[in-house]
Amino acid sequence: MFKPTLAYAQSLDSQDPLKHLRDQFSLPKHTTGENTLYFTGNSLGLQPKKARENVIEMLDAWQTYGVKGHFEGDYPWMPYHEFLTEHSAELVGAQANEVVMMNSLTANLHLMMVSFYQPSSDKRKILIEDHAFPSDHYAVCSQLKHHGFDESDLLLWQPRADELLHLEDFEAILAKHHQEISLILLPGVQYYTGQVLPMQRLTELAHQYGITIGLDLAHAVGNVELALHDWQVDFACWCSYKYLNSGAGSVAGCFIHKKHCQNTELNRFAGWWGHDKATRFKMDNQFSPIPTAEGWQLSNPPVLSLAAIRGSLETFAMAGGIKPLREKSVKLTQYAVDLLQHELAGDIQIITPMEPEARGCQLSLMVTKAGLDGKALFNALDENGVVLDWREPNVMRFAPVPLYNSFEDVYQFVAILKRCLEK
Ligand SMILES: *Cc1c(COP(=O)(O)O)cnc(C)c1O
């Protein structure tokens, strides 16, 4: 049973079948020379050693082969994105033909809206959450504008006083406005609260009303289990530098359900990398899209970034995929909840849902101790080698990641937090 002791944390680590994976990552150092307590995988995942190796291998291939590297070496560049497909598809619960790594997250959201936001004069609204990540909000508003509409065609699903999104409110919006809604775009995991949305149920409801639904999985991929194909999600986009540990700005992922991939009539912004591989180099200017997610590619891909992603995906494969990671994650985050509540219940409020299935690894902590400035506390933690992130107005995000965080990390964090709160 739970005990608030270091020995208990260490016993959980000793029983953890994935504990060896921590050695696959480089941990940033604190000014004291010791490892930091790193809990910011929700923002930028740590560097997998394999990512570094693969990037160096790519630089070497460029040095060795020049242009011939497109076809030579162990991992030729021409098909390089294909080396990522199998593991990417596994992580999001897709068929291989439904995923591709390309561009960046916001760019992919735009490309998907070009294809899946096809408004008519009376069915033209887009539904998002009120507290959407700014980039998603801007992307959606600019798509409305692109079609000659304005923000009066934006519908917002409001969180309640508990900061969370409630399914009944979503149902009420659909019941009232379904005839006007053309597209729904929602996160899999909400970035601020860490709430996991019921993605399958949202998709069913959208489809019952004949509305297209896309998901932003920036905080969900590599964090929770996904089954995009079976859930029938129309499209999804995600970045690779958060829980996928592939380095800042690394290439993003995109899912397009099979039922749409083969529809080559769908409107799209095209580029030569989306064209049929057999005739791509005939240069005859007759666009013939690949009938898979690859048909949405624009450019020949940046292989240095893809090399890092390949290294990261190999590290996920060493863990046995997302299922065992999620099992550990549920235990690790529950342990953090238990310890925080035991040690600091009066001073810290967790706004993330308490049900394990309604959250990923992240806990969003609000400082409730009277007279204490949350930002000052955050800074004090930073000076003590604890890496969290701060989100206005008053939340510290704390994400123990099952690939590289231990139960002892969590124990040390809570001990430091307690000391900082007492000062
Ligand atoms: C991290 C994140 C982004 C970032 O977008 P980029 O295009 O990768 O800069 C966008 N949306 C959400 C929901 C995010 O969490």
mmCIF file of C-alpha atoms in Angstrom, residues 175-398:
data_model
loop_
_atom_site.group_PDB
_atom_site.id
_atom_site.type_symbol
_atom_site.label_atom_id
_atom_site.label_comp_id
_atom_site.label_asym_id
_atom_site.label_seq_id
_atom_site.Cartn_x
_atom_site.Cartn_y
_atom_site.Cartn_z
ATOM 1 C CA ALA A 175 -28.170 19.213 -30.585
ATOM 2 C CA LYS A 176 -28.661 22.943 -31.075
ATOM 3 C CA HIS A 177 -26.268 23.758 -33.926
ATOM 4 C CA HIS A 178 -25.602 20.545 -35.839
ATOM 5 C CA GLN A 179 -27.178 21.823 -39.033
ATOM 6 C CA GLU A 180 -24.722 24.729 -39.160
ATOM 7 C CA ILE A 181 -21.523 22.904 -38.168
ATOM 8 C CA SER A 182 -19.197 21.838 -40.959
ATOM 9 C CA LEU A 183 -16.141 20.810 -38.938
ATOM 10 C CA ILE A 184 -15.163 19.920 -35.364
ATOM 11 C CA LEU A 185 -11.514 20.217 -34.303
ATOM 12 C CA LEU A 186 -10.622 19.112 -30.771
ATOM 13 C CA PRO A 187 -7.564 18.009 -28.816
ATOM 14 C CA GLY A 188 -7.062 14.420 -27.677
ATOM 15 C CA VAL A 189 -5.486 15.693 -24.456
ATOM 16 C CA GLN A 190 -6.109 19.304 -23.395
ATOM 17 C CA TYR A 191 -2.746 21.038 -23.011
ATOM 18 C CA TYR A 192 -3.607 23.190 -19.995
ATOM 19 C CA THR A 193 -5.519 20.782 -17.770
ATOM 20 C CA GLY A 194 -4.164 17.461 -19.056
ATOM 21 C CA GLN A 195 -7.735 16.217 -19.517
ATOM 22 C CA VAL A 196 -8.119 13.324 -21.972
ATOM 23 C CA LEU A 197 -11.228 13.843 -24.070
ATOM 24 C CA PRO A 198 -13.416 10.825 -24.935
ATOM 25 C CA MET A 199 -12.218 10.784 -28.523
ATOM 26 C CA GLN A 200 -14.223 7.771 -29.640
ATOM 27 C CA ARG A 201 -17.472 9.148 -28.218
ATOM 28 C CA LEU A 202 -16.871 12.608 -29.699
ATOM 29 C CA THR A 203 -16.319 11.028 -33.100
ATOM 30 C CA GLU A 204 -19.486 8.930 -32.854
ATOM 31 C CA LEU A 205 -21.546 11.965 -31.901
ATOM 32 C CA ALA A 206 -20.071 14.108 -34.681
ATOM 33 C CA HIS A 207 -20.753 11.406 -37.238
ATOM 34 C CA GLN A 208 -24.308 10.841 -35.997
ATOM 35 C CA TYR A 209 -24.937 14.395 -37.127
ATOM 36 C CA GLY A 210 -22.918 14.003 -40.335
ATOM 37 C CA ILE A 211 -20.145 16.338 -39.170
ATOM 38 C CA THR A 212 -16.457 15.843 -40.005
ATOM 39 C CA ILE A 213 -14.141 15.633 -36.977
ATOM 40 C CA GLY A 214 -10.386 16.116 -36.707
ATOM 41 C CA LEU A 215 -8.159 15.742 -33.660
ATOM 42 C CA ASP A 216 -5.048 17.576 -32.539
ATOM 43 C CA LEU A 217 -2.985 14.925 -30.783
ATOM 44 C CA ALA A 218 -0.022 17.093 -29.762
ATOM 45 C CA HIS A 219 -0.422 16.089 -26.100
ATOM 46 C CA ALA A 220 -1.905 12.651 -26.725
ATOM 47 C CA VAL A 221 0.551 10.848 -28.994
ATOM 48 C CA GLY A 222 3.162 8.881 -27.063
ATOM 49 C CA ASN A 223 1.146 9.597 -23.913
ATOM 50 C CA VAL A 224 -2.123 7.652 -24.140
ATOM 51 C CA GLU A 225 -3.393 4.758 -26.246
ATOM 52 C CA LEU A 226 -5.115 5.732 -29.477
ATOM 53 C CA ALA A 227 -7.190 3.819 -32.020
ATOM 54 C CA LEU A 228 -7.807 6.368 -34.749
ATOM 55 C CA HIS A 229 -8.730 3.871 -37.441
ATOM 56 C CA ASP A 230 -11.299 1.974 -35.380
ATOM 57 C CA TRP A 231 -12.731 5.141 -33.901
ATOM 58 C CA GLN A 232 -13.293 6.375 -37.473
ATOM 59 C CA VAL A 233 -11.699 9.761 -36.808
ATOM 60 C CA ASP A 234 -11.604 11.678 -40.103
ATOM 61 C CA PHE A 235 -8.143 13.191 -39.669
ATOM 62 C CA ALA A 236 -5.593 13.934 -36.954
ATOM 63 C CA CYS A 237 -2.347 15.880 -36.588
ATOM 64 C CA TRP A 238 0.420 15.795 -33.999
ATOM 65 C CA CYS A 239 3.895 17.157 -33.390
ATOM 66 C CA SER A 240 6.888 14.961 -32.624
ATOM 67 C CA TYR A 241 8.868 17.025 -30.117
ATOM 68 C CA LYS A 242 6.652 16.612 -27.018
ATOM 69 C CA TYR A 243 6.094 13.023 -25.874
ATOM 70 C CA LEU A 244 7.682 11.753 -29.103
ATOM 71 C CA ASN A 245 11.083 13.141 -28.057
ATOM 72 C CA SER A 246 12.292 14.069 -31.543
ATOM 73 C CA GLY A 247 13.766 17.522 -30.961
ATOM 74 C CA ALA A 248 12.457 21.072 -31.216
ATOM 75 C CA GLY A 249 10.455 21.752 -34.366
ATOM 76 C CA SER A 250 10.918 18.230 -35.670
ATOM 77 C CA VAL A 251 8.644 16.959 -38.431
ATOM 78 C CA ALA A 252 4.997 16.361 -37.486
ATOM 79 C CA GLY A 253 2.561 13.514 -38.066
ATOM 80 C CA CYS A 254 -0.701 13.321 -39.928
ATOM 81 C CA PHE A 255 -3.484 10.714 -40.053
ATOM 82 C CA ILE A 256 -6.135 10.576 -42.740
ATOM 83 C CA HIS A 257 -8.709 7.822 -42.434
ATOM 84 C CA LYS A 258 -8.589 5.231 -45.195
ATOM 85 C CA LYS A 259 -12.116 6.107 -46.276
ATOM 86 C CA HIS A 260 -10.778 9.547 -47.305
ATOM 87 C CA CYS A 261 -7.262 8.622 -48.465
ATOM 88 C CA GLN A 262 -8.558 6.900 -51.524
ATOM 89 C CA ASN A 263 -10.771 9.794 -52.498
ATOM 90 C CA THR A 264 -8.388 11.529 -54.884
ATOM 91 C CA GLU A 265 -11.113 14.067 -55.728
ATOM 92 C CA LEU A 266 -10.816 15.666 -52.279
ATOM 93 C CA ASN A 267 -9.701 19.259 -52.478
ATOM 94 C CA ARG A 268 -6.069 19.595 -51.465
ATOM 95 C CA PHE A 269 -3.047 21.820 -51.687
ATOM 96 C CA ALA A 270 -0.645 19.687 -53.672
ATOM 97 C CA GLY A 271 3.103 19.266 -54.003
ATOM 98 C CA TRP A 272 5.319 16.910 -55.938
ATOM 99 C CA TRP A 273 5.946 14.566 -52.986
ATOM 100 C CA GLY A 274 2.247 13.712 -52.924
ATOM 101 C CA HIS A 275 2.386 12.575 -56.533
ATOM 102 C CA ASP A 276 2.487 8.915 -57.570
ATOM 103 C CA LYS A 277 5.999 7.623 -56.844
ATOM 104 C CA ALA A 278 6.187 5.666 -60.104
ATOM 105 C CA THR A 279 5.840 8.781 -62.258
ATOM 106 C CA ARG A 280 7.077 11.529 -59.921
ATOM 107 C CA PHE A 281 10.199 12.114 -61.951
ATOM 108 C CA LYS A 282 8.498 12.137 -65.347
ATOM 109 C CA MET A 283 7.880 15.816 -64.593
ATOM 110 C CA ASP A 284 4.789 15.896 -66.809
ATOM 111 C CA ASN A 285 2.729 18.187 -64.553
ATOM 112 C CA GLN A 286 -0.285 15.873 -64.384
ATOM 113 C CA PHE A 287 -0.870 15.573 -60.632
ATOM 114 C CA SER A 288 -1.832 12.070 -59.650
ATOM 115 C CA PRO A 289 -2.001 11.820 -55.841
ATOM 116 C CA ILE A 290 -0.796 8.754 -53.977
ATOM 117 C CA PRO A 291 -4.010 7.130 -52.640
ATOM 118 C CA THR A 292 -2.704 7.049 -49.046
ATOM 119 C CA ALA A 293 -1.895 9.707 -46.449
ATOM 120 C CA GLU A 294 1.340 10.248 -48.399
ATOM 121 C CA GLY A 295 -0.750 11.899 -51.091
ATOM 122 C CA TRP A 296 -0.874 15.026 -48.908
ATOM 123 C CA GLN A 297 2.914 15.438 -48.785
ATOM 124 C CA LEU A 298 4.281 18.596 -50.327
ATOM 125 C CA SER A 299 8.059 18.529 -50.295
ATOM 126 C CA ASN A 300 10.885 16.068 -50.161
ATOM 127 C CA PRO A 301 11.295 15.582 -46.422
ATOM 128 C CA PRO A 302 14.018 16.936 -44.101
ATOM 129 C CA VAL A 303 15.917 13.737 -43.376
ATOM 130 C CA LEU A 304 17.899 15.076 -40.402
ATOM 131 C CA SER A 305 14.656 15.575 -38.532
ATOM 132 C CA LEU A 306 13.229 12.260 -39.710
ATOM 133 C CA ALA A 307 16.413 10.541 -38.506
ATOM 134 C CA ALA A 308 15.799 11.871 -34.988
ATOM 135 C CA ILE A 309 12.196 10.681 -35.133
ATOM 136 C CA ARG A 310 13.307 7.250 -36.278
ATOM 137 C CA GLY A 311 15.614 7.032 -33.252
ATOM 138 C CA SER A 312 12.809 8.063 -30.968
ATOM 139 C CA LEU A 313 10.360 5.570 -32.456
ATOM 140 C CA GLU A 314 12.957 2.816 -32.061
ATOM 141 C CA THR A 315 13.121 3.717 -28.381
ATOM 142 C CA PHE A 316 9.331 3.375 -28.084
ATOM 143 C CA ALA A 317 9.645 -0.010 -29.780
ATOM 144 C CA MET A 318 12.223 -1.053 -27.151
ATOM 145 C CA ALA A 319 9.563 -0.342 -24.535
ATOM 146 C CA GLY A 320 7.182 -2.677 -26.356
ATOM 147 C CA GLY A 321 5.053 0.188 -27.686
ATOM 148 C CA ILE A 322 2.562 2.445 -25.985
ATOM 149 C CA LYS A 323 0.608 -0.194 -24.033
ATOM 150 C CA PRO A 324 3.240 -1.076 -21.403
ATOM 151 C CA LEU A 325 4.280 2.585 -21.244
ATOM 152 C CA ARG A 326 0.731 3.639 -20.526
ATOM 153 C CA GLU A 327 0.487 0.969 -17.813
ATOM 154 C CA LYS A 328 3.529 2.414 -16.103
ATOM 155 C CA SER A 329 2.305 5.955 -16.706
ATOM 156 C CA VAL A 330 -1.005 5.309 -14.938
ATOM 157 C CA LYS A 331 0.905 4.002 -11.894
ATOM 158 C CA LEU A 332 3.481 6.798 -11.941
ATOM 159 C CA THR A 333 0.915 9.587 -12.170
ATOM 160 C CA GLN A 334 -1.336 7.956 -9.573
ATOM 161 C CA TYR A 335 1.660 7.757 -7.260
ATOM 162 C CA ALA A 336 2.262 11.483 -7.838
ATOM 163 C CA VAL A 337 -1.384 12.253 -7.031
ATOM 164 C CA ASP A 338 -1.269 10.185 -3.840
ATOM 165 C CA LEU A 339 1.958 11.780 -2.665
ATOM 166 C CA LEU A 340 0.890 15.345 -3.501
ATOM 167 C CA GLN A 341 -2.410 14.848 -1.715
ATOM 168 C CA HIS A 342 -0.749 13.279 1.290
ATOM 169 C CA GLU A 343 1.943 15.935 1.651
ATOM 170 C CA LEU A 344 0.427 19.116 0.261
ATOM 171 C CA ALA A 345 -3.352 18.790 -0.003
ATOM 172 C CA GLY A 346 -4.073 22.260 1.425
ATOM 173 C CA ASP A 347 -1.531 24.138 -0.686
ATOM 174 C CA ILE A 348 -1.790 22.583 -4.133
ATOM 175 C CA GLN A 349 -4.886 21.829 -6.129
ATOM 176 C CA ILE A 350 -4.741 19.373 -9.022
ATOM 177 C CA ILE A 351 -7.075 20.540 -11.788
ATOM 178 C CA THR A 352 -6.447 17.461 -13.952
ATOM 179 C CA PRO A 353 -9.263 14.896 -13.700
ATOM 180 C CA MET A 354 -8.881 12.300 -10.953
ATOM 181 C CA GLU A 355 -10.065 9.322 -13.028
ATOM 182 C CA PRO A 356 -6.992 7.651 -14.621
ATOM 183 C CA GLU A 357 -8.784 7.197 -17.955
ATOM 184 C CA ALA A 358 -9.505 10.932 -18.132
ATOM 185 C CA ARG A 359 -5.885 11.993 -17.888
ATOM 186 C CA GLY A 360 -2.492 11.171 -19.404
ATOM 187 C CA CYS A 361 0.774 11.502 -17.544
ATOM 188 C CA GLN A 362 0.475 15.261 -16.923
ATOM 189 C CA LEU A 363 -0.879 16.854 -13.758
ATOM 190 C CA SER A 364 -1.712 20.550 -13.798
ATOM 191 C CA LEU A 365 -1.053 22.032 -10.394
ATOM 192 C CA MET A 366 -2.611 25.214 -9.124
ATOM 193 C CA VAL A 367 -1.094 26.872 -6.087
ATOM 194 C CA THR A 368 -3.844 27.607 -3.586
ATOM 195 C CA LYS A 369 -1.749 28.428 -0.522
ATOM 196 C CA ALA A 370 -2.882 31.844 0.720
ATOM 197 C CA GLY A 371 -0.513 34.715 -0.041
ATOM 198 C CA LEU A 372 1.791 32.654 -2.227
ATOM 199 C CA ASP A 373 2.695 33.762 -5.738
ATOM 200 C CA GLY A 374 2.602 30.730 -8.033
ATOM 201 C CA LYS A 375 5.194 32.151 -10.406
ATOM 202 C CA ALA A 376 7.646 32.776 -7.528
ATOM 203 C CA LEU A 377 7.195 29.171 -6.430
ATOM 204 C CA PHE A 378 7.819 27.987 -9.970
ATOM 205 C CA ASN A 379 11.055 30.003 -10.068
ATOM 206 C CA ALA A 380 12.173 28.573 -6.713
ATOM 207 C CA LEU A 381 11.621 25.046 -8.043
ATOM 208 C CA ASP A 382 13.678 25.893 -11.109
ATOM 209 C CA GLU A 383 16.556 27.073 -8.906
ATOM 210 C CA ASN A 384 16.389 23.695 -7.174
ATOM 211 C CA GLY A 385 16.833 21.811 -10.427
ATOM 212 C CA VAL A 386 13.173 20.930 -11.011
ATOM 213 C CA VAL A 387 12.121 21.507 -14.615
ATOM 214 C CA LEU A 388 8.386 22.115 -14.969
ATOM 215 C CA ASP A 389 6.559 24.589 -17.129
ATOM 216 C CA TRP A 390 4.348 27.491 -16.289
ATOM 217 C CA ARG A 391 1.130 28.346 -18.064
ATOM 218 C CA GLU A 392 -0.679 31.612 -17.455
ATOM 219 C CA PRO A 393 -2.667 32.451 -15.482
ATOM 220 C CA ASN A 394 -1.782 30.133 -12.606
ATOM 221 C CA VAL A 395 -0.800 26.593 -13.530
ATOM 222 C CA MET A 396 2.395 24.557 -13.258
ATOM 223 C CA ARG A 397 2.395 21.585 -15.582
ATOM 224 C CA PHE A 398 4.131 18.526 -14.205
#
